[in-house]
């Protein structure tokens, strides 16, 4: 049962002691799908990040997935990465009371004091969308070469919060932003995300599988693509890794 009284109506909640991957567990539950559900594990042994990267989950960290039917085209459903980022920022602010400490990094990270705190992974299968979320609540993994420095919520703020408690903050925050998205479209999500965007108006590097682009981060368009201005003009980049 949730620890708070703000759990969204009609949304399931499963807390597992251990699982390989919450996204993999969500895929196993699709055949018996009865409604949207949050799946939280207290220990994840085979977490995954974007592009097949390993996601490390030291004990006490947050690893969860939200399984649902978005009832919209796949391309539009991909914008749920921005919905989720806003929900994470709201939940982290509620936990810490420090709204200015957090920023959102395109396309799917949440930063704390400019370092990586959380990541988001979306996976679609038929009519279903699974949103995997990892947050370094208690500890952080070692830094990968060239990657943004990782931090933990405990290490940076001194706040210790259990994964179950954090889920009770995240689920209602997600429900709020999901309602904004399904009711009003992407425009208010885009505006809110840009208000919290890391390095907006600054020089960044966006690396795709084949190319590297340097320029000024000018925002995101109505498809969620990164807008990068360089000497060659304004370019929309739909998928890339961003480096500061």
Coordinates of N, CA and C in Angstrom, one line a residue:
X1 N 0.8 -1.2 0.0 CA 0.0 0.0 0.0 C 0.9 1.2 0.0
X2 N 0.4 2.3 -0.6 CA 1.2 3.6 -0.6 C 1.2 4.1 0.8
X3 N 2.3 4.9 1.0 CA 2.5 5.5 2.4 C 1.7 6.8 2.5
X4 N 1.3 7.4 1.4 CA 0.6 8.6 1.5 C -0.8 8.5 1.0
X5 N -1.7 9.5 1.2 CA -3.0 9.4 0.7 C -3.2 10.1 -0.7
X6 N -2.1 10.4 -1.4 CA -2.2 11.1 -2.6 C -2.1 10.2 -3.9
X7 N -2.1 8.9 -3.6 CA -1.9 7.9 -4.8 C -3.0 8.1 -5.8
X8 N -2.6 8.2 -7.1 CA -3.6 8.4 -8.2 C -4.6 7.3 -8.3
X9 N -5.9 7.7 -8.5 CA -6.9 6.7 -8.6 C -6.7 5.8 -9.8
X10 N -7.0 4.5 -9.7 CA -7.0 3.6 -10.8 C -5.6 3.1 -11.2
X11 N -4.6 3.5 -10.5 CA -3.2 3.1 -10.8 C -2.7 2.1 -9.8
X12 N -2.2 0.9 -10.4 CA -1.7 -0.1 -9.5 C -0.3 0.2 -9.0
X13 N 0.1 -0.6 -7.9 CA 1.4 -0.3 -7.3 C 1.9 -1.7 -6.8
X14 N 3.0 -2.1 -7.4 CA 3.7 -3.3 -7.0 C 5.1 -3.0 -6.5
X15 N 5.5 -3.6 -5.4 CA 6.8 -3.4 -4.8 C 7.4 -4.8 -4.7
X16 N 8.5 -5.0 -5.4 CA 9.2 -6.3 -5.5 C 10.5 -6.3 -4.7
X17 N 10.9 -7.3 -4.0 CA 12.1 -7.3 -3.3 C 13.3 -7.3 -4.3
X18 N 13.2 -8.0 -5.4 CA 14.3 -8.1 -6.4 C 13.7 -8.5 -7.8
X19 N 14.3 -7.9 -8.8 CA 13.9 -8.3 -10.2 C 15.1 -8.0 -11.1
X20 N 15.1 -8.6 -12.2 CA 16.2 -8.3 -13.2 C 16.2 -6.9 -13.7
X21 N 15.0 -6.5 -14.2 CA 14.8 -5.2 -14.7 C 13.3 -4.9 -14.6
X22 N 13.0 -3.7 -14.1 CA 11.6 -3.3 -14.0 C 10.9 -3.2 -15.3
X23 N 11.7 -2.7 -16.3 CA 11.1 -2.7 -17.7 C 10.8 -4.1 -18.2
X24 N 11.7 -5.0 -17.9 CA 11.5 -6.4 -18.3 C 10.3 -7.0 -17.6
X25 N 10.2 -6.7 -16.3 CA 9.0 -7.2 -15.5 C 7.7 -6.6 -16.1
X26 N 7.8 -5.3 -16.5 CA 6.6 -4.7 -17.2 C 6.2 -5.5 -18.4
X27 N 7.2 -5.9 -19.2 CA 6.9 -6.6 -20.4 C 6.3 -8.0 -20.1
X28 N 6.7 -8.6 -19.0 CA 6.1 -9.9 -18.7 C 4.6 -9.7 -18.2
X29 N 4.3 -8.5 -17.8 CA 2.9 -8.3 -17.3 C 1.9 -7.8 -18.3
X30 N 2.4 -7.6 -19.5 CA 1.5 -7.0 -20.6 C 0.4 -8.0 -20.9
X31 N 0.6 -9.3 -20.9 CA -0.4 -10.2 -21.3 C -1.6 -10.2 -20.4
X32 N -1.3 -9.9 -19.1 CA -2.4 -9.9 -18.1 C -2.7 -8.4 -17.7
X33 N -2.5 -7.5 -18.6 CA -2.6 -6.1 -18.2 C -4.1 -5.8 -17.8
X34 N -4.2 -5.1 -16.6 CA -5.5 -4.8 -16.1 C -5.7 -3.3 -15.9
X35 N -4.6 -2.5 -16.2 CA -4.7 -1.1 -16.0 C -3.3 -0.6 -15.7
X36 N -3.1 0.7 -15.7 CA -1.8 1.3 -15.5 C -1.2 0.9 -14.2
X37 N 0.1 0.7 -14.1 CA 0.7 0.2 -12.9 C 2.1 0.7 -12.7
X38 N 2.5 1.1 -11.5 CA 3.9 1.3 -11.1 C 4.5 0.0 -10.6
X39 N 5.7 -0.3 -11.1 CA 6.4 -1.5 -10.6 C 7.7 -1.0 -10.0
X40 N 7.9 -1.2 -8.7 CA 9.1 -0.7 -8.0 C 9.8 -2.0 -7.5
X41 N 11.1 -2.0 -7.7 CA 11.9 -3.0 -7.1 C 12.9 -2.4 -6.1
X42 N 13.2 -3.2 -5.0 CA 14.2 -2.7 -4.0 C 15.6 -3.1 -4.4
X43 N 15.7 -4.0 -5.4 CA 17.0 -4.4 -5.9 C 16.8 -4.8 -7.4
X44 N 17.5 -4.2 -8.3 CA 17.5 -4.5 -9.7 C 18.8 -5.0 -10.1
X45 N 18.8 -6.2 -10.7 CA 20.1 -6.8 -11.0 C 20.6 -6.7 -12.5
X46 N 19.7 -6.2 -13.4 CA 20.1 -6.1 -14.8 C 19.4 -4.9 -15.4
X47 N 19.6 -3.7 -14.7 CA 19.0 -2.5 -15.2 C 19.6 -2.0 -16.5
X48 N 18.8 -1.3 -17.3 CA 19.3 -0.9 -18.6 C 19.1 0.6 -18.8
X49 N 20.0 1.3 -19.5 CA 19.8 2.7 -19.8 C 19.6 2.8 -21.3
X50 N 19.7 4.0 -21.8 CA 19.6 4.2 -23.3 C 20.7 3.5 -24.1
X51 N 20.3 3.1 -25.3 CA 21.2 2.5 -26.2 C 21.9 1.3 -25.7
X52 N 21.2 0.5 -24.8 CA 21.7 -0.7 -24.3 C 22.8 -0.6 -23.2
X53 N 23.0 0.6 -22.7 CA 23.9 0.8 -21.6 C 23.5 0.2 -20.3
X54 N 24.4 -0.3 -19.5 CA 24.1 -0.8 -18.2 C 23.7 0.3 -17.3
X55 N 22.7 0.1 -16.5 CA 22.3 1.0 -15.4 C 22.6 0.4 -14.1
X56 N 23.5 1.0 -13.3 CA 23.8 0.4 -12.0 C 22.9 0.9 -10.9
X57 N 22.5 -0.1 -10.1 CA 21.6 0.2 -9.0 C 22.1 -0.2 -7.6
X58 N 22.9 0.6 -7.0 CA 23.4 0.3 -5.6 C 22.2 0.3 -4.7
X59 N 22.3 -0.5 -3.6 CA 21.2 -0.7 -2.7 C 20.7 0.7 -2.2
X60 N 19.4 0.8 -2.1 CA 18.8 2.1 -1.6 C 18.4 3.0 -2.7
X61 N 18.8 2.7 -3.9 CA 18.4 3.6 -5.0 C 17.0 3.3 -5.5
X62 N 16.5 4.1 -6.4 CA 15.1 4.0 -6.9 C 15.2 3.4 -8.3
X63 N 14.5 2.3 -8.5 CA 14.3 1.7 -9.8 C 12.9 1.3 -10.0
X64 N 12.2 1.9 -10.9 CA 10.8 1.6 -11.1 C 10.4 1.8 -12.6
X65 N 9.3 1.2 -12.9 CA 8.7 1.4 -14.3 C 7.2 1.7 -14.2
X66 N 6.7 2.5 -15.1 CA 5.3 2.7 -15.2 C 4.8 2.1 -16.5
X67 N 3.9 1.2 -16.4 CA 3.3 0.5 -17.6 C 1.9 1.0 -17.8
X68 N 1.6 1.4 -19.1 CA 0.3 1.9 -19.4 C 0.1 1.8 -20.9
X69 N -1.2 2.1 -21.3 CA -1.5 2.3 -22.7 C -1.7 3.8 -23.0
X70 N -0.8 4.4 -23.7 CA -0.9 5.9 -23.9 C -2.1 6.3 -24.8
X71 N -2.5 5.4 -25.7 CA -3.6 5.7 -26.6 C -3.3 6.9 -27.5
X72 N -2.2 6.9 -28.1 CA -1.8 8.0 -29.0 C -0.7 7.4 -29.9
X73 N -0.4 8.0 -31.0 CA 0.7 7.5 -31.9 C 2.0 7.4 -31.2
X74 N 2.8 6.4 -31.6 CA 4.1 6.1 -30.9 C 5.0 7.4 -30.9
X75 N 5.0 8.1 -32.0 CA 5.8 9.3 -32.0 C 5.4 10.3 -31.0
X76 N 4.1 10.5 -30.8 CA 3.7 11.4 -29.7 C 3.9 10.9 -28.3
X77 N 3.8 9.5 -28.2 CA 4.0 8.9 -26.9 C 5.4 9.1 -26.4
X78 N 6.4 9.2 -27.4 CA 7.8 9.4 -27.0 C 8.0 10.7 -26.2
X79 N 7.0 11.6 -26.3 CA 7.1 12.9 -25.6 C 6.9 12.7 -24.1
X80 N 6.5 11.5 -23.7 CA 6.4 11.2 -22.3 C 7.7 11.2 -21.5
X81 N 8.8 11.2 -22.2 CA 10.1 11.4 -21.6 C 10.2 12.8 -20.9
X82 N 9.6 13.8 -21.5 CA 9.5 15.2 -21.0 C 8.5 15.3 -19.8
X83 N 7.4 14.6 -20.0 CA 6.4 14.5 -18.9 C 7.0 13.9 -17.7
X84 N 7.8 12.8 -17.9 CA 8.4 12.1 -16.7 C 9.5 12.9 -16.1
X85 N 10.3 13.6 -16.9 CA 11.3 14.5 -16.3 C 10.7 15.6 -15.4
X86 N 9.6 16.2 -15.9 CA 8.9 17.2 -15.0 C 8.4 16.6 -13.7
X87 N 7.8 15.4 -13.8 CA 7.3 14.7 -12.6 C 8.5 14.4 -11.7
X88 N 9.6 14.0 -12.2 CA 10.8 13.7 -11.3 C 11.2 15.0 -10.6
X89 N 11.3 16.1 -11.4 CA 11.8 17.3 -10.8 C 10.8 17.8 -9.7
X90 N 9.5 17.6 -9.9 CA 8.5 18.0 -8.9 C 8.6 17.1 -7.7
X91 N 8.8 15.8 -7.9 CA 8.9 14.9 -6.7 C 10.2 15.2 -5.9
X92 N 11.3 15.5 -6.6 CA 12.5 15.8 -5.9 C 12.5 17.1 -5.2
X93 N 11.8 18.0 -5.8 CA 11.6 19.3 -5.1 C 10.7 19.1 -3.8
X94 N 9.7 18.3 -3.9 CA 8.8 18.0 -2.8 C 9.6 17.4 -1.7
X95 N 10.5 16.5 -2.0 CA 11.3 15.8 -1.0 C 12.3 16.6 -0.4
X96 N 12.9 17.6 -1.1 CA 14.0 18.4 -0.6 C 13.7 19.8 -0.3
X97 N 12.7 20.4 -0.9 CA 12.4 21.8 -0.8 C 13.4 22.7 -1.5
X98 N 14.1 22.1 -2.5 CA 15.2 22.8 -3.2 C 14.9 22.9 -4.7
X99 N 14.0 23.6 -5.2 CA 13.7 23.6 -6.6 C 14.8 24.1 -7.5
X100 N 15.7 25.0 -7.0 CA 16.7 25.5 -7.8 C 17.9 24.6 -7.9
X101 N 17.9 23.5 -7.2 CA 19.0 22.5 -7.2 C 19.0 21.6 -8.4
X102 N 17.8 21.5 -9.0 CA 17.5 20.5 -10.0 C 17.4 21.1 -11.4
X103 N 17.8 20.4 -12.4 CA 17.6 20.9 -13.8 C 17.4 19.7 -14.7
X104 N 16.8 19.9 -15.9 CA 16.5 18.8 -16.8 C 17.4 18.9 -18.0
X105 N 18.1 17.7 -18.3 CA 19.0 17.6 -19.4 C 18.4 16.8 -20.5
X106 N 18.4 17.5 -21.7 CA 17.9 16.8 -22.9 C 18.7 15.6 -23.2
X107 N 18.2 14.4 -23.6 CA 16.7 14.2 -23.7 C 16.0 13.6 -22.5
X108 N 16.8 13.0 -21.5 CA 16.1 12.2 -20.5 C 16.8 12.1 -19.2
X109 N 17.5 13.1 -18.8 CA 18.2 13.1 -17.5 C 17.7 14.2 -16.6
X110 N 17.8 13.9 -15.3 CA 17.6 15.0 -14.2 C 18.9 15.2 -13.5
X111 N 19.3 16.5 -13.4 CA 20.6 16.9 -12.8 C 20.4 17.4 -11.4
X112 N 21.3 17.2 -10.6 CA 21.4 17.8 -9.2 C 22.7 18.5 -9.1
X113 N 22.7 19.8 -8.9 CA 23.9 20.6 -8.8 C 24.8 20.4 -10.1
X114 N 24.1 20.2 -11.2 CA 24.8 20.1 -12.5 C 25.3 18.7 -12.8
X115 N 25.1 17.7 -11.9 CA 25.6 16.4 -12.1 C 24.4 15.4 -12.3
X116 N 24.6 14.2 -12.8 CA 23.5 13.3 -13.1 C 23.0 12.6 -11.9
X117 N 21.7 12.8 -11.7 CA 21.0 12.2 -10.6 C 20.0 11.1 -11.0
X118 N 19.4 11.3 -12.2 CA 18.3 10.3 -12.6 C 18.3 10.2 -14.1
X119 N 17.8 9.1 -14.5 CA 17.6 8.8 -16.0 C 16.3 8.2 -16.3
X120 N 15.9 8.3 -17.5 CA 14.6 7.8 -18.0 C 14.8 7.0 -19.2
X121 N 14.1 5.8 -19.3 CA 14.1 5.0 -20.5 C 12.7 4.6 -20.9
X122 N 12.3 5.0 -22.1 CA 11.0 4.6 -22.7 C 11.1 3.4 -23.6
X123 N 10.2 2.5 -23.5 CA 10.2 1.3 -24.4 C 8.7 1.1 -24.7
X124 N 8.5 0.9 -26.1 CA 7.1 0.6 -26.5 C 7.0 -0.8 -27.0
X125 N 5.8 -1.4 -26.9 CA 5.6 -2.7 -27.4 C 4.1 -2.8 -27.7
X126 N 3.7 -2.8 -28.9 CA 2.3 -2.8 -29.3 C 1.6 -1.6 -28.8
X127 N 0.5 -1.8 -28.1 CA -0.2 -0.6 -27.5 C 0.3 -0.1 -26.2
X128 N 1.4 -0.7 -25.7 CA 1.9 -0.4 -24.4 C 3.1 0.5 -24.4
X129 N 3.2 1.3 -23.4 CA 4.5 2.1 -23.2 C 4.9 1.8 -21.8
X130 N 6.2 1.6 -21.7 CA 6.8 1.4 -20.3 C 7.9 2.5 -20.1
X131 N 7.8 3.2 -19.0 CA 8.7 4.2 -18.7 C 9.5 3.8 -17.5
X132 N 10.8 3.5 -17.8 CA 11.7 3.1 -16.7 C 12.4 4.3 -16.1
X133 N 12.6 4.3 -14.8 CA 13.1 5.4 -14.1 C 14.2 4.9 -13.1
X134 N 15.3 5.5 -13.1 CA 16.3 5.2 -12.1 C 16.8 6.5 -11.4
X135 N 16.8 6.5 -10.1 CA 17.3 7.7 -9.4 C 18.3 7.3 -8.3
X136 N 19.4 8.0 -8.3 CA 20.5 7.7 -7.3 C 20.1 8.3 -6.0
X137 N 19.2 7.7 -5.2 CA 18.7 8.2 -4.0 C 19.8 8.1 -2.9
X138 N 20.5 7.0 -2.8 CA 21.4 6.7 -1.7 C 22.8 6.7 -2.1
X139 N 23.1 6.3 -3.3 CA 24.5 6.1 -3.8 C 24.5 6.3 -5.3
X140 N 25.7 6.5 -5.8 CA 25.9 6.7 -7.2 C 27.0 5.7 -7.7
X141 N 26.9 5.3 -9.0 CA 27.9 4.4 -9.6 C 29.1 5.2 -9.9
X142 N 30.2 4.5 -10.3 CA 31.4 5.2 -10.7 C 31.1 5.9 -12.0
X143 N 31.9 7.0 -12.2 CA 31.7 7.8 -13.5 C 32.3 7.0 -14.7
X144 N 31.5 7.1 -15.8 CA 32.1 6.6 -17.0 C 32.9 7.6 -17.7
X145 N 33.9 7.2 -18.5 CA 34.8 8.1 -19.2 C 34.0 9.0 -20.1
X146 N 34.1 10.3 -20.0 CA 33.4 11.2 -20.9 C 32.0 11.5 -20.5
X147 N 31.4 10.8 -19.6 CA 30.0 11.0 -19.2 C 29.9 12.0 -18.1
X148 N 28.7 12.5 -17.9 CA 28.5 13.5 -16.9 C 28.7 12.9 -15.5
X149 N 29.3 13.6 -14.6 CA 29.5 13.1 -13.3 C 28.2 12.7 -12.6
X150 N 28.2 11.4 -12.0 CA 27.0 11.0 -11.3 C 27.0 11.5 -9.8
X151 N 25.9 11.7 -9.2 CA 25.8 12.1 -7.8 C 24.6 11.4 -7.2
X152 N 24.5 11.4 -5.9 CA 23.3 10.8 -5.2 C 22.6 11.9 -4.4
X153 N 21.3 11.7 -4.2 CA 20.5 12.7 -3.4 C 21.1 12.7 -2.0
X154 N 21.4 11.6 -1.4 CA 21.9 11.6 0.0 C 23.3 12.3 0.0
X155 N 24.1 12.0 -0.9 CA 25.5 12.6 -0.9 C 25.5 14.1 -1.1
X156 N 24.5 14.6 -1.9 CA 24.5 16.1 -2.2 C 23.7 16.9 -1.2
X157 N 22.6 16.3 -0.7 CA 21.7 17.0 0.2 C 21.6 16.5 1.6
X158 N 22.1 15.3 1.9 CA 22.0 14.8 3.2 C 20.6 14.1 3.5
X159 N 19.7 14.2 2.5 CA 18.4 13.6 2.7 C 18.4 12.1 2.4
X160 N 17.9 11.3 3.3 CA 17.8 9.9 3.1 C 16.3 9.6 2.9
X161 N 15.9 9.1 1.8 CA 14.5 8.8 1.5 C 14.4 7.4 0.9
X162 N 13.5 6.6 1.4 CA 13.3 5.2 0.9 C 12.7 5.2 -0.5
X163 N 13.0 4.2 -1.3 CA 12.4 4.1 -2.6 C 10.8 4.1 -2.6
X164 N 10.2 3.5 -1.6 CA 8.8 3.4 -1.5 C 8.2 4.8 -1.2
X165 N 8.9 5.6 -0.4 CA 8.5 7.0 -0.1 C 8.6 7.9 -1.3
X166 N 9.7 7.7 -2.1 CA 9.9 8.5 -3.3 C 8.8 8.2 -4.3
X167 N 8.4 6.9 -4.4 CA 7.4 6.5 -5.4 C 6.1 7.2 -5.0
X168 N 5.8 7.4 -3.7 CA 4.6 8.0 -3.3 C 4.6 9.5 -3.6
X169 N 5.7 10.1 -3.9 CA 5.8 11.5 -4.3 C 5.7 11.5 -5.9
X170 N 6.4 10.6 -6.5 CA 6.5 10.6 -8.0 C 5.2 10.3 -8.6
X171 N 4.4 9.3 -8.1 CA 3.2 8.8 -8.8 C 2.2 9.9 -9.0
X172 N 1.9 10.7 -7.9 CA 0.9 11.8 -8.1 C 1.5 12.9 -9.0
X173 N 2.8 13.2 -8.9 CA 3.4 14.2 -9.8 C 3.3 13.8 -11.2
X174 N 3.5 12.5 -11.5 CA 3.4 12.0 -12.9 C 2.0 12.1 -13.3
X175 N 1.0 11.8 -12.5 CA -0.4 11.9 -12.9 C -0.8 13.3 -13.2
X176 N -0.3 14.3 -12.5 CA -0.6 15.7 -12.8 C -0.1 16.1 -14.1
X177 N 1.2 15.8 -14.4 CA 1.8 16.2 -15.7 C 1.2 15.3 -16.9
X178 N 0.8 14.1 -16.6 CA 0.2 13.3 -17.6 C -1.2 13.9 -18.0
X179 N -1.9 14.4 -17.0 CA -3.2 15.1 -17.3 C -3.0 16.3 -18.1
X180 N -1.9 17.1 -17.8 CA -1.6 18.3 -18.6 C -1.4 17.9 -20.1
X181 N -0.6 16.8 -20.3 CA -0.2 16.4 -21.6 C -1.5 15.9 -22.4
X182 N -2.3 15.0 -21.8 CA -3.4 14.5 -22.5 C -4.5 15.5 -22.7
X183 N -4.6 16.5 -21.8 CA -5.7 17.5 -22.0 C -5.3 18.6 -22.9
X184 N -4.0 19.1 -22.8 CA -3.6 20.3 -23.5 C -2.6 20.1 -24.6
X185 N -2.1 18.9 -24.7 CA -1.0 18.6 -25.7 C 0.4 18.9 -25.2
X186 N 1.3 18.9 -26.1 CA 2.7 19.1 -25.7 C 3.1 20.5 -25.3
X187 N 2.4 21.5 -25.8 CA 2.8 22.9 -25.6 C 3.1 23.2 -24.2
X188 N 2.2 23.0 -23.2 CA 2.5 23.3 -21.8 C 3.7 22.5 -21.3
X189 N 3.8 21.3 -21.7 CA 4.9 20.4 -21.3 C 6.2 21.0 -21.8
X190 N 6.2 21.4 -23.0 CA 7.4 22.0 -23.6 C 7.8 23.3 -22.9
X191 N 6.9 24.1 -22.6 CA 7.1 25.4 -21.9 C 7.7 25.1 -20.5
X192 N 7.0 24.2 -19.8 CA 7.5 23.9 -18.4 C 8.9 23.2 -18.4
X193 N 9.1 22.4 -19.4 CA 10.4 21.7 -19.5 C 11.5 22.7 -19.7
X194 N 11.3 23.6 -20.7 CA 12.3 24.6 -21.0 C 12.6 25.6 -19.8
X195 N 11.6 25.8 -19.0 CA 11.9 26.6 -17.8 C 12.8 26.0 -16.8
X196 N 13.0 24.7 -17.0 CA 13.9 23.9 -16.1 C 15.1 23.3 -16.8
X197 N 15.3 23.7 -18.0 CA 16.3 23.1 -18.9 C 17.7 23.5 -18.5
X198 N 18.6 22.5 -18.5 CA 20.0 22.7 -18.2 C 20.7 23.3 -19.4
X199 N 21.5 24.3 -19.2 CA 22.4 24.9 -20.3 C 21.6 25.5 -21.5
X200 N 20.4 25.9 -21.2 CA 19.6 26.6 -22.3 C 20.3 27.9 -22.6
X201 N 20.6 28.2 -23.9 CA 21.3 29.4 -24.4 C 22.8 29.3 -24.3
X202 N 23.3 28.1 -23.9 CA 24.8 27.9 -23.8 C 25.3 27.0 -24.9
X203 N 26.6 26.9 -25.0 CA 27.2 26.0 -26.0 C 27.2 24.6 -25.5
X204 N 26.8 23.7 -26.3 CA 26.8 22.3 -26.0 C 27.3 21.5 -27.2
X205 N 27.5 20.2 -27.0 CA 27.8 19.3 -28.1 C 26.8 18.2 -28.1
X206 N 26.2 17.9 -29.3 CA 25.3 16.8 -29.5 C 25.9 15.8 -30.4
X207 N 26.0 14.6 -29.9 CA 26.7 13.5 -30.7 C 25.6 12.4 -31.0
X208 N 25.5 12.2 -32.3 CA 24.6 11.2 -32.8 C 25.5 9.9 -33.1
X209 N 24.9 8.9 -33.6 CA 25.7 7.7 -33.9 C 26.8 8.0 -34.9
X210 N 26.6 8.9 -35.8 CA 27.6 9.1 -36.9 C 28.2 10.5 -36.9
X211 N 27.7 11.5 -36.1 CA 28.2 12.8 -36.2 C 28.2 13.5 -34.9
X212 N 29.0 14.6 -34.8 CA 29.1 15.4 -33.6 C 28.8 16.9 -34.0
X213 N 27.9 17.5 -33.3 CA 27.5 18.9 -33.7 C 27.7 19.8 -32.5
X214 N 28.3 20.9 -32.7 CA 28.5 21.9 -31.6 C 27.7 23.2 -31.9
X215 N 27.1 23.8 -30.9 CA 26.4 25.0 -31.1 C 25.7 25.4 -29.8
X216 N 24.8 26.4 -30.0 CA 24.1 26.9 -28.9 C 22.7 26.2 -28.7
X217 N 22.5 25.8 -27.5 CA 21.2 25.1 -27.2 C 20.1 26.1 -27.2
X218 N 19.2 26.1 -28.2 CA 18.2 27.1 -28.3 C 16.8 26.6 -27.8
X219 N 16.7 25.4 -27.5 CA 15.4 24.9 -27.0 C 15.0 23.5 -27.7
X220 N 13.7 23.2 -27.6 CA 13.2 22.0 -28.3 C 12.0 22.4 -29.1
X221 N 11.8 21.6 -30.2 CA 10.7 22.0 -31.1 C 9.4 21.2 -30.6
X222 N 8.4 21.2 -31.4 CA 7.1 20.6 -31.0 C 7.1 19.1 -31.1
X223 N 8.2 18.5 -31.6 CA 8.4 17.1 -31.6 C 9.4 16.6 -30.5
X224 N 9.9 17.6 -29.7 CA 10.9 17.2 -28.7 C 12.3 17.2 -29.2
X225 N 12.5 17.5 -30.5 CA 13.9 17.5 -31.0 C 14.7 18.7 -30.4
X226 N 16.0 18.5 -30.3 CA 16.9 19.5 -29.8 C 17.1 20.5 -30.9
X227 N 17.0 21.8 -30.5 CA 17.3 22.9 -31.5 C 18.7 23.4 -31.2
X228 N 19.6 23.3 -32.1 CA 21.0 23.7 -31.9 C 21.4 24.7 -33.0
X229 N 21.9 25.8 -32.6 CA 22.3 26.9 -33.6 C 23.8 26.9 -33.7
X230 N 24.3 26.8 -34.9 CA 25.7 26.8 -35.2 C 26.0 27.8 -36.3
X231 N 27.2 27.8 -36.8 CA 27.5 28.7 -37.9 C 26.8 28.3 -39.2
X232 N 26.2 27.1 -39.2 CA 25.5 26.6 -40.4 C 24.0 26.8 -40.2
X233 N 23.5 27.5 -39.2 CA 22.1 27.8 -39.0 C 21.5 26.9 -37.9
X234 N 20.2 26.9 -37.8 CA 19.5 26.2 -36.8 C 19.2 24.8 -37.2
X235 N 19.6 23.8 -36.4 CA 19.4 22.4 -36.8 C 18.5 21.8 -35.7
X236 N 17.5 20.9 -36.1 CA 16.7 20.1 -35.2 C 17.3 18.7 -35.2
X237 N 17.7 18.3 -34.0 CA 18.3 17.0 -33.8 C 17.4 16.1 -33.0
X238 N 16.8 15.0 -33.6 CA 15.8 14.2 -32.9 C 16.3 13.3 -31.9
X239 N 17.6 12.8 -32.1 CA 18.2 11.9 -31.1 C 19.7 12.1 -31.1
X240 N 20.2 12.2 -29.8 CA 21.7 12.4 -29.7 C 22.0 12.3 -28.2
X241 N 23.3 12.2 -27.9 CA 23.8 12.4 -26.5 C 24.3 13.8 -26.4
X242 N 24.0 14.5 -25.4 CA 24.4 15.8 -25.2 C 25.6 15.9 -24.2
X243 N 26.6 16.7 -24.5 CA 27.8 16.9 -23.6 C 28.0 18.4 -23.4
X244 N 28.3 18.7 -22.2 CA 28.5 20.1 -21.8 C 30.0 20.4 -21.8

